Short mmCIF file of C-alpha atoms in Angstrom, two decimals:
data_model
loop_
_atom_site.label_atom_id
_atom_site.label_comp_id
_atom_site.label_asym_id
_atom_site.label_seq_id
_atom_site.Cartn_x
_atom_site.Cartn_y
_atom_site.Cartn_z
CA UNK A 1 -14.27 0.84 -11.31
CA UNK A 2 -14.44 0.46 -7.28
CA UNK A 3 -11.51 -0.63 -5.78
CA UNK A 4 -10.91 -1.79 -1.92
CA UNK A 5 -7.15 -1.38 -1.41
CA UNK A 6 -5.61 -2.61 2.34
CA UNK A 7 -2.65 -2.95 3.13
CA UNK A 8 -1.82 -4.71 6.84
CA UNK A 9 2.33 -5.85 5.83
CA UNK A 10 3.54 -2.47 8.45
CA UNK A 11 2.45 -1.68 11.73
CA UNK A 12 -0.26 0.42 9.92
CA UNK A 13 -4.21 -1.32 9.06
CA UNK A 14 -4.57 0.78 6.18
CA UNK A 15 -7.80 1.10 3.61
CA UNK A 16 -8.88 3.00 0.82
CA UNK A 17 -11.55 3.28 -1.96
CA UNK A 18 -10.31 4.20 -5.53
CA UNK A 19 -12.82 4.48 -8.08
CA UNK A 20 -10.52 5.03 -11.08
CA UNK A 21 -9.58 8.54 -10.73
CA UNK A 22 -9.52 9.78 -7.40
CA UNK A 23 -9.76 8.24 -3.84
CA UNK A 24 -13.02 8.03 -2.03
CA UNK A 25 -12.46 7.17 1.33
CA UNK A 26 -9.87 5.88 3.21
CA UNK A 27 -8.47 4.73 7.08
CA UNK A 28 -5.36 4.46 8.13
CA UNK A 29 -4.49 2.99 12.30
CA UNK A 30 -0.79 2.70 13.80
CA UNK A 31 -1.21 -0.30 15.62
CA UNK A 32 1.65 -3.32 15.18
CA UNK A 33 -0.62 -6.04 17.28
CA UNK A 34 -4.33 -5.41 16.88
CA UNK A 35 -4.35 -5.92 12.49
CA UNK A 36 -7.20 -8.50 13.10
CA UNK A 37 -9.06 -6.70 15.46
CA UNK A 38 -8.85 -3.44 12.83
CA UNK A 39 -9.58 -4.09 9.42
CA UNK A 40 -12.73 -4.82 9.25
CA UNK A 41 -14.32 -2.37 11.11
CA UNK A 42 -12.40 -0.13 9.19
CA UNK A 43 -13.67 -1.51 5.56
CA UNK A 44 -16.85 -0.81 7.05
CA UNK A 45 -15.68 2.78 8.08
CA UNK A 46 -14.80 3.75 4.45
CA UNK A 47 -17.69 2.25 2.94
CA UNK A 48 -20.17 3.87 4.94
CA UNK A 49 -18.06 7.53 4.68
CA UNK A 50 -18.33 7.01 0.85
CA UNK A 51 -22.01 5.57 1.16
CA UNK A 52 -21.53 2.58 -0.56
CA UNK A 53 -21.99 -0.95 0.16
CA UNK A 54 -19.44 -4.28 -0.63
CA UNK A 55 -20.93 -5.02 -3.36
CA UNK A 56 -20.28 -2.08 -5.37
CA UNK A 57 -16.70 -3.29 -5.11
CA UNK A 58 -15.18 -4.29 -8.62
CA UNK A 59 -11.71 -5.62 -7.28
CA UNK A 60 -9.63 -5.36 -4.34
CA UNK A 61 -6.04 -4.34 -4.23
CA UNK A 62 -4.07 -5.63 -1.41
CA UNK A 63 0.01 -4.82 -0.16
CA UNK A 64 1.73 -8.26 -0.52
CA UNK A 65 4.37 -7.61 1.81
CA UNK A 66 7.30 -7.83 2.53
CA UNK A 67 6.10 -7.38 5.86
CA UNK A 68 5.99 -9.75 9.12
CA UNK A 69 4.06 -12.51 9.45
CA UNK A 70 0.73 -12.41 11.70
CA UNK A 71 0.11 -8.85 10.25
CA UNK A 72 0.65 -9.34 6.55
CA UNK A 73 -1.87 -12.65 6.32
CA UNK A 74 -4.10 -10.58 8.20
CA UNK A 75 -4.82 -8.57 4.97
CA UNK A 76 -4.41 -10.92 2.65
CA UNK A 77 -6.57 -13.56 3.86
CA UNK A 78 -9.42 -10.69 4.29
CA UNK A 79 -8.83 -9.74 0.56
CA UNK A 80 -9.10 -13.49 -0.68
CA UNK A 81 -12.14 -14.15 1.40
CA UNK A 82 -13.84 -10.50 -0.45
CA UNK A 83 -12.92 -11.44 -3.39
CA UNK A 84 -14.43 -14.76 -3.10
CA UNK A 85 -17.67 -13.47 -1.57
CA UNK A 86 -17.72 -10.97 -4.20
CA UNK A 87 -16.81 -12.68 -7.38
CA UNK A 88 -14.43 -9.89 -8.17
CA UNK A 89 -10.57 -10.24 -8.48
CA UNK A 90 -7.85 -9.41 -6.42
CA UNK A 91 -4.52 -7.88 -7.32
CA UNK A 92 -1.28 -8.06 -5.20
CA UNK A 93 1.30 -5.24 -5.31
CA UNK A 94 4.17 -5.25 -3.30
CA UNK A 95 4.20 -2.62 -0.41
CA UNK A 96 7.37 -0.86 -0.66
CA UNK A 97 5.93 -0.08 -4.02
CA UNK A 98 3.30 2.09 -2.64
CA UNK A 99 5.52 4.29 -0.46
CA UNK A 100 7.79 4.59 -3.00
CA UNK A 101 4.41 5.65 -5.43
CA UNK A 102 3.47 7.71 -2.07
CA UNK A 103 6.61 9.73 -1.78
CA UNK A 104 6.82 11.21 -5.45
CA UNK A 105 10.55 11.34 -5.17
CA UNK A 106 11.57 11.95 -9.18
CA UNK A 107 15.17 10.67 -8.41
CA UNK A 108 17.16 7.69 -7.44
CA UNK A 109 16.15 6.76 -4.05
CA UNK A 110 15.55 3.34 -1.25
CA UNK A 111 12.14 2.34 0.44
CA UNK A 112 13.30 0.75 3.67
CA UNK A 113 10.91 -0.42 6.19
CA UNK A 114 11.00 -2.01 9.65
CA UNK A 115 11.40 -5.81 9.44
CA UNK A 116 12.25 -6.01 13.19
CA UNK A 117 15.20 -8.07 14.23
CA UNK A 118 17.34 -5.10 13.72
CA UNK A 119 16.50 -5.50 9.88
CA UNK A 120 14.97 -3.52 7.28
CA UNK A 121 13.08 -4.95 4.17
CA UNK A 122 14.08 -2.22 1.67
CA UNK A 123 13.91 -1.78 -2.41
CA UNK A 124 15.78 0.75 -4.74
CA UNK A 125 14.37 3.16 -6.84
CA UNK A 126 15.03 5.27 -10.07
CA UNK A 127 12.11 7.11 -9.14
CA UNK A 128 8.24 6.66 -7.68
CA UNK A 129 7.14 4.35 -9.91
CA UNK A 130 10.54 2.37 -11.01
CA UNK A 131 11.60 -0.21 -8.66
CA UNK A 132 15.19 -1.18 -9.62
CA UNK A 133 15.84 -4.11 -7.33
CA UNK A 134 13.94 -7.05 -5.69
CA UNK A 135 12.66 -6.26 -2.56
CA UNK A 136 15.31 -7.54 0.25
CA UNK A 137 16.21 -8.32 3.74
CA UNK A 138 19.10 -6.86 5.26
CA UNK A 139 20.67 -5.14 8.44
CA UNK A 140 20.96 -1.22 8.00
CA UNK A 141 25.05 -1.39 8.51
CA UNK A 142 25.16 -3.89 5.34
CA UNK A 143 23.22 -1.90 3.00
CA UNK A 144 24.41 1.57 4.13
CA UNK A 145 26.96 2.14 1.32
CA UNK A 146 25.17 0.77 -1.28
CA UNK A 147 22.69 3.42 -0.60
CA UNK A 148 24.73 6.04 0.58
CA UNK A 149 23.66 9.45 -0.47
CA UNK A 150 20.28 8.58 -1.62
CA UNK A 151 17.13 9.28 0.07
CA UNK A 152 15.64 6.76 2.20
CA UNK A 153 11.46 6.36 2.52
CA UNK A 154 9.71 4.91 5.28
CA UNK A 155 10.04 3.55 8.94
CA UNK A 156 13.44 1.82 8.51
CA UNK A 157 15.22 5.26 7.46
CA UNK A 158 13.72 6.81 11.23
CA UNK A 159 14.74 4.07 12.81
CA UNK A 160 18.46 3.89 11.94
CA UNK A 161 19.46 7.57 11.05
CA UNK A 162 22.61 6.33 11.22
CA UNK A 163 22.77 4.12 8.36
CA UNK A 164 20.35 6.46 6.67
CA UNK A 165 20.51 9.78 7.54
CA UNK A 166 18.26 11.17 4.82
CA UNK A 167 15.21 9.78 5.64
CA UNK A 168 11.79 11.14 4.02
CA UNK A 169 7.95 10.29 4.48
CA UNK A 170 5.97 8.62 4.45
CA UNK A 171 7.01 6.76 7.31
CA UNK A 172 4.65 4.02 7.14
CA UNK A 173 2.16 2.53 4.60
CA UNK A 174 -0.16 5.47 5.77
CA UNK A 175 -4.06 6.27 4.04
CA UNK A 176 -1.71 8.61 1.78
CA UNK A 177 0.44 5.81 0.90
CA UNK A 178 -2.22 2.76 0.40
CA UNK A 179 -4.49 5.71 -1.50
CA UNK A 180 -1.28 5.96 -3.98
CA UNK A 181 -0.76 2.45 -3.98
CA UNK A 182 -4.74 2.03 -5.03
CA UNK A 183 -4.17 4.72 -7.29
CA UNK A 184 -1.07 2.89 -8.77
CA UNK A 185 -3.43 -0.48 -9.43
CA UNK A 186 -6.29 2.15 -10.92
CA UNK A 187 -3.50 3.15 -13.63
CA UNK A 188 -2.27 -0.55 -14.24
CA UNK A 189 -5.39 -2.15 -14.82
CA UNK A 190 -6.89 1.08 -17.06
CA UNK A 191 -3.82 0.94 -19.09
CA UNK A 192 -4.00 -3.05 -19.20
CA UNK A 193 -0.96 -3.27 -17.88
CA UNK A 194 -0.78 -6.19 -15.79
CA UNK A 195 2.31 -6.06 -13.52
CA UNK A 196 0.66 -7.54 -10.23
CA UNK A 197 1.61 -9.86 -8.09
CA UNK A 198 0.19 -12.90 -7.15
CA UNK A 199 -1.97 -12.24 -3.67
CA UNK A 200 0.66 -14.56 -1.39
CA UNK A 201 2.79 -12.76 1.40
CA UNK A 202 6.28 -11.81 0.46
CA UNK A 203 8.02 -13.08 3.65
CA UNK A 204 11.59 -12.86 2.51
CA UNK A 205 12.88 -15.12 5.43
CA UNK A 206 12.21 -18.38 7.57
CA UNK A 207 9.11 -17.68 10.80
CA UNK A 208 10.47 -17.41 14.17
CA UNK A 209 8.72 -20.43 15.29
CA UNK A 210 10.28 -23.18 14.63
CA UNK A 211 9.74 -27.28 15.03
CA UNK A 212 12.12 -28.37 18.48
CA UNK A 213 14.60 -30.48 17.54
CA UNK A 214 14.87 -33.67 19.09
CA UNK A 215 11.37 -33.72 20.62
CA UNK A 216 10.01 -36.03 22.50
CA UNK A 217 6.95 -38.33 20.68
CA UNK A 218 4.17 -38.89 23.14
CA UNK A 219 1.88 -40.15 19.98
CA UNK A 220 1.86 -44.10 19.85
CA UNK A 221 3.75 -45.39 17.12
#
């Protein structure tokens, strides 16, 4: 087993290589606007630091989201066009899922990340690997008593201390995190287990851009 894990659904390009038991190589680059520009050079980054080629690749792994838009298809087109190339599969898991896996919390805890806007996608947890809730848009202030007292992971507890004043790492979907969530897919798919998702990006709301309304027609009719 070689899998390519990335993850591009937080303002971190992230890759790893899992080969069943243990990470191989991975990357991991803070940078919300440049996830195109990224990822591929650093696929080739890890592959070469492991000293392997593509094709050694037995299935890719890739963060579904819920993450915004440009960055997250960024990732997941990249994964559907390897997997094509490649003839291997490709399995979705959802990101907060790998920070939660990331953290190793062993208690009842939230993943909340930034979903700008002054919102937070965020999840709830009975511990690292039990996700208790759908994943969810929501301002900090709305969700703040539901999670009151519980430990927050990710960007989204930094960013509003206020609603969530116990924040922990990791902050974003960092080489530690994606190598966890690799890891995660590495159990699954040894154990048969199944439980991924389908490799389309979890939006969890409408784009920004939107079709004008009453706009003009300049095409003949």
């Amino acid at each position: 087993m070689l899998l390519l894990a990335m993850d591009t659904a937080t303002p971190a390009v992230t890759v790893a290589l899992h080969d069943g038991e243990a990470v191989v190589a991975s990357s991991s680059q803070v940078d919300a606007r440049r996830h195109g520009e990224l990822l591929l050079p650093a696929v080739d980054r890890v592959l070469k630091e492991a000293g392997l080629k593509l094709d050694a690749v037995t299935g890719i792994v890739v963060g579904v989201g819920p993450g915004p838009y440009t960055g997250l298809r960024v990732g997941l087109v990249t994964a559907a066009a390897f997997s094509s190339a490649l003839g291997v599969p490709v399995h979705g898991l959802c990101t907060l899922d790998g920070l939660a896996y990331a953290s190793g919390i062993d208690e009842p805890f939230a993943v909340a990340t930034d979903a700008r806007r002054k919102e937070v996608y965020w999840a709830r947890y009975d511990d690292s690997r039990t996700r208790v809730t759908d994943a969810a848009v929501d301002r900090p202030a709305e969700i703040a008593e539901r999670l009151a007292g519980l430990p927050v992971v990710g960007a989204g507890a930094r960013l509003y201390p206020e609603a969530f004043p116990d924040a922990r790492d990791p902050e974003h979907q960092s080489a530690a995190a994606l190598a966890a969530l690799a890891a995660l897919a590495a159990e699954k798919l040894a154990a048969g287990d199944g439980g991924f998702l389908d490799p389309l990006p979890m939006y969890l709301r409408r784009p920004d851009a939107q079709v004008p309304k009453n706009y003009k027609v300049v095409t003949p009719t």
